Amino acid sequence: MTNVAVINYGPRLDYPAMFPDAKDRLHVFSHHELKNTEGLAHYEYVENCEAVPYPELMIRRLAREKPFTHIITDNEYDLERVARMREDLGIPGQSSASALSFRDKSVMKRVAARTVPTARFARLEVFTDLTDFIEATGYPVVVKPVKQGGSRDICVLRGDDDLVAFSRRPWREDLMAEEFVEGPMYHVDAVLGPGYRFVASSRYLRSCLGVFSGDNNGSVQLRPDDPFAKRLEEYLDQVLEAFEVPEASAYHLEVFHTPGDELVFCEIAARVGGDRIPVLTRATYGVDLHTAALRLSSGLPADPPTTAAPAEVHGSVSILPQGRPVRLPGRPPFDWVHHYEVNEQIAPDAVTLHSASYLCFVTVRGRDAAEVEERLLQAESWLMEHLEDLPSA
């Protein structure tokens, strides 16, 4: 019988609702305090969960009393330790080698290059590795940590002044450099498992790196019958051919579309996409990415995705923290606005720390990507015009 240990990240996940047939066999250790934990076999909120080994210790102890059939997580930063526990306890699922290939971006690119083009890259052990890479490729160059997400700690060096400024920062031993690729970025979000296949493609409204220069972040879904969406789905399959993949998993793939019509690999994660992606997926397809991925990874069935073409697609734009106290407006006054939400957890004078930082976000609907983008820009303009500065204390 299914007996599942979970290291949970999502602050809004409702495990009793997601696992009504198995909630009494779920042992959940959570990064965030969850609102509904009724009927779970075990639940604990673990402060600083990502950094402390307590969940690993307790899961191993619980396994002595009753062996687990599955150990799962929704958090990219827990993939490797969950994989290690599985291997130690003889539990099926994603291996440590597979988890590493979806976590370490330098390993990831070496693997992906077996089947698809990637930007040129280099792992940086010492500073001269960076200068050698710049000499070989020219500017601009992207420097980033190999295991971070959400565009955290990424730096684009566009010339020698940027390099000099970068050289004044403390050196880190977890960096890589890669060639800057021109062109819009698309993301492909999927859940794949035995007898289950869901794939949806979208285009980022702007570069994820643009948040650090003040550009609001967003995403526009493609219709599934769009020829380019079909091309992206085939590309996902081509990428995954290079990887050791678990029997069931979610995937979030990012890919550049160059001016020369080439698809160039950026990154792939073995987890549900962040930011507003699950919200948009539910709105258009009725698919809950977290529920499908976590149930399939626990050996349980998930409701099959519909094969009917959606009547509408959706998009979202997140308004960045302004670095100064502001009063947020209410919901934009357009009948095509699907959802509007304010981030109640952020300080009024917060600054942008990563690509998922936001004060509020709005989702809109439309017939196709072009109409969705037009409406997103209109909603974004309205929100920005109605931000009000709060008086200084």
XYZ file of N, CA, C and O in Angstrom, residues 221-333:
452
model
N 0.572 32.436 -23.013
C 0.407 31.080 -23.515
C 0.202 31.060 -25.032
O -0.457 31.944 -25.597
N 0.743 30.026 -25.673
C 0.437 29.746 -27.068
C -0.750 28.795 -27.127
O -0.914 27.932 -26.252
N -1.543 28.932 -28.158
C -2.594 27.942 -28.355
C -1.939 26.588 -28.681
O -0.931 26.527 -29.389
N -2.495 25.487 -28.181
C -1.861 24.185 -28.437
C -1.851 23.787 -29.902
O -1.035 22.954 -30.315
N -2.749 24.394 -30.720
C -2.755 24.091 -32.149
C -1.854 25.030 -32.952
O -1.772 24.937 -34.178
N -1.155 25.927 -32.285
C -0.181 26.791 -32.942
C 0.983 25.927 -33.433
O 1.545 25.145 -32.658
N 1.375 26.039 -34.696
C 2.491 25.223 -35.197
C 3.771 25.376 -34.379
O 4.519 24.413 -34.206
N 4.012 26.577 -33.835
C 5.234 26.755 -33.058
C 5.130 26.025 -31.719
O 6.131 25.512 -31.201
N 3.921 25.943 -31.141
C 3.731 25.169 -29.919
C 4.032 23.703 -30.175
O 4.657 23.028 -29.339
N 3.599 23.203 -31.310
C 3.892 21.807 -31.663
C 5.402 21.600 -31.833
O 5.958 20.568 -31.429
N 6.054 22.582 -32.412
C 7.510 22.499 -32.581
C 8.214 22.472 -31.220
O 9.159 21.701 -31.012
N 7.730 23.272 -30.291
C 8.321 23.297 -28.958
C 8.082 21.980 -28.215
O 8.954 21.502 -27.478
N 6.917 21.381 -28.398
C 6.643 20.089 -27.754
C 7.593 19.012 -28.278
O 8.123 18.206 -27.517
N 7.812 19.012 -29.583
C 8.758 18.060 -30.158
C 10.176 18.328 -29.644
O 10.947 17.390 -29.403
N 10.498 19.606 -29.450
C 11.813 19.965 -28.931
C 11.985 19.441 -27.506
O 13.056 18.940 -27.139
N 10.946 19.556 -26.672
C 11.006 19.007 -25.315
C 11.363 17.523 -25.362
O 12.242 17.059 -24.618
N 10.691 16.764 -26.216
C 10.977 15.331 -26.328
C 12.420 15.093 -26.747
O 13.087 14.178 -26.246
N 12.906 15.936 -27.640
C 14.289 15.806 -28.109
C 15.270 16.075 -26.961
O 16.270 15.369 -26.807
N 14.986 17.095 -26.165
C 15.841 17.398 -25.015
C 15.845 16.227 -24.034
O 16.906 15.776 -23.570
N 14.667 15.709 -23.700
C 14.574 14.663 -22.685
C 15.238 13.361 -23.121
O 15.612 12.544 -22.268
N 15.404 13.172 -24.426
C 16.121 11.984 -24.901
C 17.551 11.944 -24.365
O 18.137 10.868 -24.218
N 18.112 13.103 -24.044
C 19.501 13.169 -23.574
C 19.623 12.857 -22.088
O 20.726 12.572 -21.607
N 18.511 12.915 -21.334
C 18.555 12.811 -19.878
C 18.074 11.447 -19.394
O 17.257 10.784 -20.037
N 18.588 11.069 -18.227
C 17.991 9.969 -17.475
C 16.777 10.549 -16.765
O 16.908 11.449 -15.930
N 15.597 10.076 -17.090
C 14.380 10.673 -16.537
C 13.661 9.673 -15.643
O 13.697 8.468 -15.873
N 13.005 10.159 -14.590
C 12.201 9.269 -13.751
C 10.946 8.823 -14.476
O 10.578 9.366 -15.523
N 10.276 7.841 -13.903
C 9.064 7.316 -14.533
C 7.989 8.390 -14.652
O 7.253 8.440 -15.639
N 7.915 9.258 -13.649
C 6.928 10.341 -13.667
C 7.575 11.604 -13.129
O 8.318 11.564 -12.148
N 7.291 12.732 -13.776
C 7.857 14.003 -13.326
C 7.181 15.156 -14.039
O 6.601 14.995 -15.119
N 7.284 16.337 -13.428
C 6.982 17.593 -14.114
C 8.276 18.127 -14.709
O 9.378 17.798 -14.247
N 8.148 18.973 -15.749
C 9.317 19.604 -16.367
C 8.991 21.057 -16.704
O 7.856 21.386 -17.087
N 10.015 21.892 -16.558
C 9.924 23.293 -16.961
C 11.152 23.583 -17.814
O 12.268 23.667 -17.296
N 10.931 23.702 -19.115
C 12.006 23.907 -20.088
C 11.989 25.348 -20.566
O 10.932 25.909 -20.863
N 13.185 25.967 -20.651
C 13.323 27.305 -21.210
C 14.229 27.223 -22.432
O 15.302 26.606 -22.386
N 13.787 27.869 -23.513
C 14.494 27.748 -24.783
C 14.448 29.079 -25.524
O 13.429 29.770 -25.527
N 15.570 29.451 -26.127
C 15.640 30.662 -26.934
C 15.225 30.367 -28.373
O 15.525 29.295 -28.917
N 14.556 31.348 -28.996
C 14.266 31.286 -30.421
C 15.051 32.400 -31.092
O 14.743 33.582 -30.929
N 16.091 32.042 -31.799
C 17.023 33.036 -32.331
C 16.460 33.718 -33.578
O 15.527 33.202 -34.218
N 17.019 34.876 -33.951
C 16.604 35.535 -35.198
C 16.797 34.656 -36.424
O 16.124 34.864 -37.437
N 17.684 33.666 -36.330
C 17.886 32.726 -37.437
C 16.963 31.521 -37.388
O 17.194 30.533 -38.097
N 15.908 31.585 -36.546
C 14.893 30.533 -36.427
C 15.465 29.237 -35.840
O 14.988 28.148 -36.130
N 16.468 29.339 -35.001
C 17.014 28.167 -34.325
C 16.514 28.137 -32.890
O 16.370 29.179 -32.241
N 16.231 26.965 -32.386
C 15.907 26.775 -30.980
C 17.190 26.420 -30.246
O 17.872 25.451 -30.613
N 17.519 27.214 -29.221
C 18.751 27.004 -28.462
C 18.382 26.751 -27.001
O 17.687 27.553 -26.376
N 18.878 25.650 -26.476
C 18.580 25.233 -25.112
C 19.101 26.245 -24.104
O 20.242 26.702 -24.194
N 18.257 26.581 -23.127
C 18.693 27.416 -22.004
C 18.799 26.568 -20.739
O 19.887 26.316 -20.248
N 17.651 26.100 -20.227
C 17.654 25.299 -19.001
C 16.438 24.380 -18.993
O 15.442 24.640 -19.680
N 16.504 23.329 -18.172
C 15.331 22.498 -17.911
C 15.360 22.080 -16.451
O 16.423 21.779 -15.902
N 14.201 22.115 -15.815
C 14.074 21.692 -14.417
C 13.078 20.548 -14.344
O 12.111 20.492 -15.108
N 13.330 19.643 -13.403
C 12.423 18.510 -13.207
C 11.452 18.850 -12.080
O 11.419 18.211 -11.028
N 10.651 19.867 -12.308
C 9.645 20.318 -11.338
C 8.666 21.230 -12.052
O 8.884 21.646 -13.192
N 7.591 21.558 -11.366
C 6.577 22.462 -11.912
C 7.169 23.867 -12.033
O 7.909 24.329 -11.165
N 6.859 24.549 -13.123
C 7.309 25.917 -13.311
C 6.762 26.836 -12.242
O 5.665 26.624 -11.699
N 7.519 27.860 -11.915
C 7.126 28.770 -10.848
C 6.339 29.962 -11.352
O 5.739 29.936 -12.429
N 6.371 31.014 -10.544
C 5.680 32.258 -10.826
C 4.201 31.971 -11.067
O 3.556 31.284 -10.274
N 3.625 32.427 -12.170
C 2.189 32.292 -12.381
C 1.827 31.073 -13.247
O 0.667 30.903 -13.627
N 2.792 30.248 -13.599
C 2.552 29.166 -14.557
C 1.440 28.209 -14.111
O 0.544 27.888 -14.910
N 1.415 27.727 -12.866
C 0.303 26.852 -12.474
C -1.060 27.529 -12.548
O -2.063 26.891 -12.898
N -1.101 28.830 -12.226
C -2.371 29.568 -12.298
C -2.876 29.599 -13.741
O -4.060 29.343 -14.015
N -1.991 29.921 -14.669
C -2.384 30.001 -16.076
C -2.794 28.634 -16.614
O -3.747 28.523 -17.405
N -2.097 27.593 -16.200
C -2.404 26.244 -16.690
C -3.783 25.797 -16.231
O -4.551 25.210 -17.004
N -4.106 26.070 -14.977
C -5.452 25.727 -14.495
C -6.515 26.504 -15.246
O -7.571 25.962 -15.609
N -6.269 27.781 -15.503
C -7.263 28.621 -16.166
C -7.560 28.136 -17.576
O -8.718 28.153 -18.015
N -6.537 27.734 -18.313
C -6.723 27.356 -19.715
C -7.099 25.891 -19.889
O -7.990 25.552 -20.668
N -6.428 25.016 -19.149
C -6.571 23.583 -19.403
C -7.277 22.824 -18.288
O -7.576 21.632 -18.444
N -7.499 23.468 -17.140
C -8.104 22.759 -16.015
C -7.168 21.751 -15.379
O -7.616 20.877 -14.627
N -5.879 21.852 -15.658
C -4.883 20.916 -15.126
C -4.171 21.569 -13.944
O -3.659 22.686 -14.072
N -4.137 20.872 -12.819
C -3.336 21.316 -11.679
C -1.992 20.602 -11.774
O -1.892 19.399 -11.532
N -0.967 21.343 -12.158
C 0.342 20.739 -12.412
C 0.903 20.056 -11.176
O 1.478 18.961 -11.267
N 0.761 20.690 -10.010
C 1.302 20.101 -8.789
C 0.585 18.796 -8.441
O 1.232 17.794 -8.107
N -0.734 18.797 -8.510
C -1.480 17.586 -8.180
C -1.108 16.452 -9.123
O -0.839 15.323 -8.683
N -1.087 16.727 -10.421
C -0.766 15.677 -11.392
C 0.638 15.136 -11.159
O 0.838 13.906 -11.107
N 1.622 16.021 -11.004
C 3.012 15.567 -10.866
C 3.232 14.800 -9.568
O 3.883 13.749 -9.556
N 2.688 15.316 -8.455
C 2.921 14.659 -7.171
C 2.180 13.335 -7.060
O 2.701 12.364 -6.495
N 0.971 13.254 -7.599
C 0.241 11.980 -7.564
C 0.947 10.936 -8.435
O 1.143 9.789 -7.993
N 1.318 11.296 -9.639
C 1.990 10.335 -10.507
C 3.322 9.896 -9.907
O 3.700 8.720 -10.003
N 4.030 10.826 -9.259
C 5.300 10.479 -8.623
C 5.108 9.602 -7.390
O 6.074 9.003 -6.907
N 3.878 9.512 -6.896
C 3.548 8.647 -5.759
C 2.931 7.334 -6.213
O 2.434 6.561 -5.382
N 2.915 7.110 -7.510
C 2.337 5.876 -8.042
C 0.830 5.871 -8.064
O 0.210 4.808 -8.184
N 0.217 7.041 -7.972
C -1.237 7.152 -7.961
C -1.720 7.767 -9.271
O -1.007 8.540 -9.903
N -2.949 7.462 -9.680
C -3.459 8.026 -10.935
C -3.773 9.506 -10.794
O -4.080 10.000 -9.702
N -3.689 10.218 -11.910
C -4.085 11.624 -11.982
C -5.176 11.773 -13.028
O -5.197 11.030 -14.024
N -6.075 12.716 -12.818
C -7.128 12.941 -13.800
C -6.502 13.252 -15.151
O -5.630 14.125 -15.250
N -6.937 12.560 -16.210
C -6.318 12.796 -17.517
C -6.619 14.195 -18.034
O -7.719 14.715 -17.834
N -5.640 14.837 -18.678
C -5.898 16.169 -19.244
C -6.846 16.070 -20.424
O -6.870 15.063 -21.151
N -7.624 17.105 -20.636
C -8.541 17.114 -21.767
C -7.775 17.189 -23.082
O -6.684 17.767 -23.151
N -8.331 16.572 -24.097
C -7.732 16.645 -25.429
C -8.401 17.706 -26.289
O -7.955 17.973 -27.403
N -9.469 18.326 -25.772
C -10.176 19.364 -26.525
C -9.366 20.660 -26.525
O -8.732 21.016 -25.532
N -9.392 21.373 -27.641
C -8.698 22.659 -27.726
C -9.389 23.664 -26.818
O -10.624 23.743 -26.793
N -8.640 24.455 -26.058
C -9.266 25.435 -25.163
C -9.915 26.564 -25.953
O -9.447 26.948 -27.029
N -10.999 27.108 -25.400
C -11.667 28.233 -26.055
C -10.803 29.484 -25.995
O -10.840 30.316 -26.908
N -10.030 29.629 -24.916
C -9.181 30.802 -24.724
C -7.848 30.365 -24.132
O -7.736 29.283 -23.553
N -6.858 31.220 -24.294
C -5.602 31.041 -23.586
C -5.410 32.244 -22.661
O -6.176 33.210 -22.718
N -4.385 32.175 -21.815
C -4.203 33.183 -20.782
C -2.764 33.665 -20.726
O -1.854 33.049 -21.289
N -2.585 34.749 -20.037
C -1.254 35.282 -19.785
C -1.264 36.049 -18.483
O -2.324 36.367 -17.931
N -0.071 36.343 -17.979
C 0.015 37.090 -16.731
C 1.154 38.089 -16.797
O 2.117 37.910 -17.555
N 1.049 39.140 -16.017
C 2.156 40.072 -15.832
C 2.216 40.423 -14.352
O 1.188 40.641 -13.706
N 3.435 40.390 -13.815
C 3.668 40.702 -12.409
C 4.305 42.081 -12.299
O 5.291 42.364 -12.990
N 3.748 42.918 -11.453
C 4.300 44.251 -11.215
C 5.410 44.136 -10.176
O 5.218 43.582 -9.095
N 6.591 44.637 -10.530
C 7.753 44.493 -9.663
C 7.640 45.363 -8.413
O 6.990 46.414 -8.421
N 8.335 44.936 -7.337
C 8.531 45.857 -6.213
C 9.202 47.139 -6.710
O 10.071 47.096 -7.585
N 8.784 48.270 -6.165
C 9.247 49.556 -6.673
C 10.432 50.128 -5.898
O 10.980 51.165 -6.282
N 10.804 49.470 -4.787
C 11.907 49.998 -3.984
C 11.519 51.210 -3.168
O 12.371 51.879 -2.583
N 10.238 51.499 -3.138
C 9.716 52.616 -2.350
C 8.287 52.247 -1.955
O 7.630 51.446 -2.635
N 7.789 52.784 -0.861
C 6.434 52.442 -0.433
C 5.387 52.944 -1.436
O 5.392 54.123 -1.808
N 4.520 52.047 -1.884
C 3.457 52.434 -2.814
C 2.152 51.798 -2.366
O 2.131 50.763 -1.697
N 1.064 52.456 -2.756
C -0.274 51.911 -2.543
C -0.714 51.269 -3.848
O -0.686 51.900 -4.905
N -1.139 50.000 -3.779
C -1.529 49.280 -4.989
C -2.968 49.595 -5.367
O -3.833 49.755 -4.494
N -3.245 49.676 -6.647
C -4.633 49.859 -7.085
C -5.405 48.561 -6.947
O -4.845 47.504 -6.648
N -6.703 48.633 -7.167
C -7.518 47.429 -7.171
C -7.433 46.719 -8.510
O -6.569 46.994 -9.338
N -8.346 45.823 -8.718
C -8.398 45.023 -9.935
C -8.586 45.926 -11.155
O -9.452 46.816 -11.151
N -7.818 45.722 -12.219
C -8.008 46.540 -13.421
C -9.432 46.390 -13.967
O -9.995 45.288 -13.974
N -10.033 47.478 -14.457
C -11.456 47.483 -14.803
C -11.742 46.983 -16.216
O -12.396 47.682 -17.017
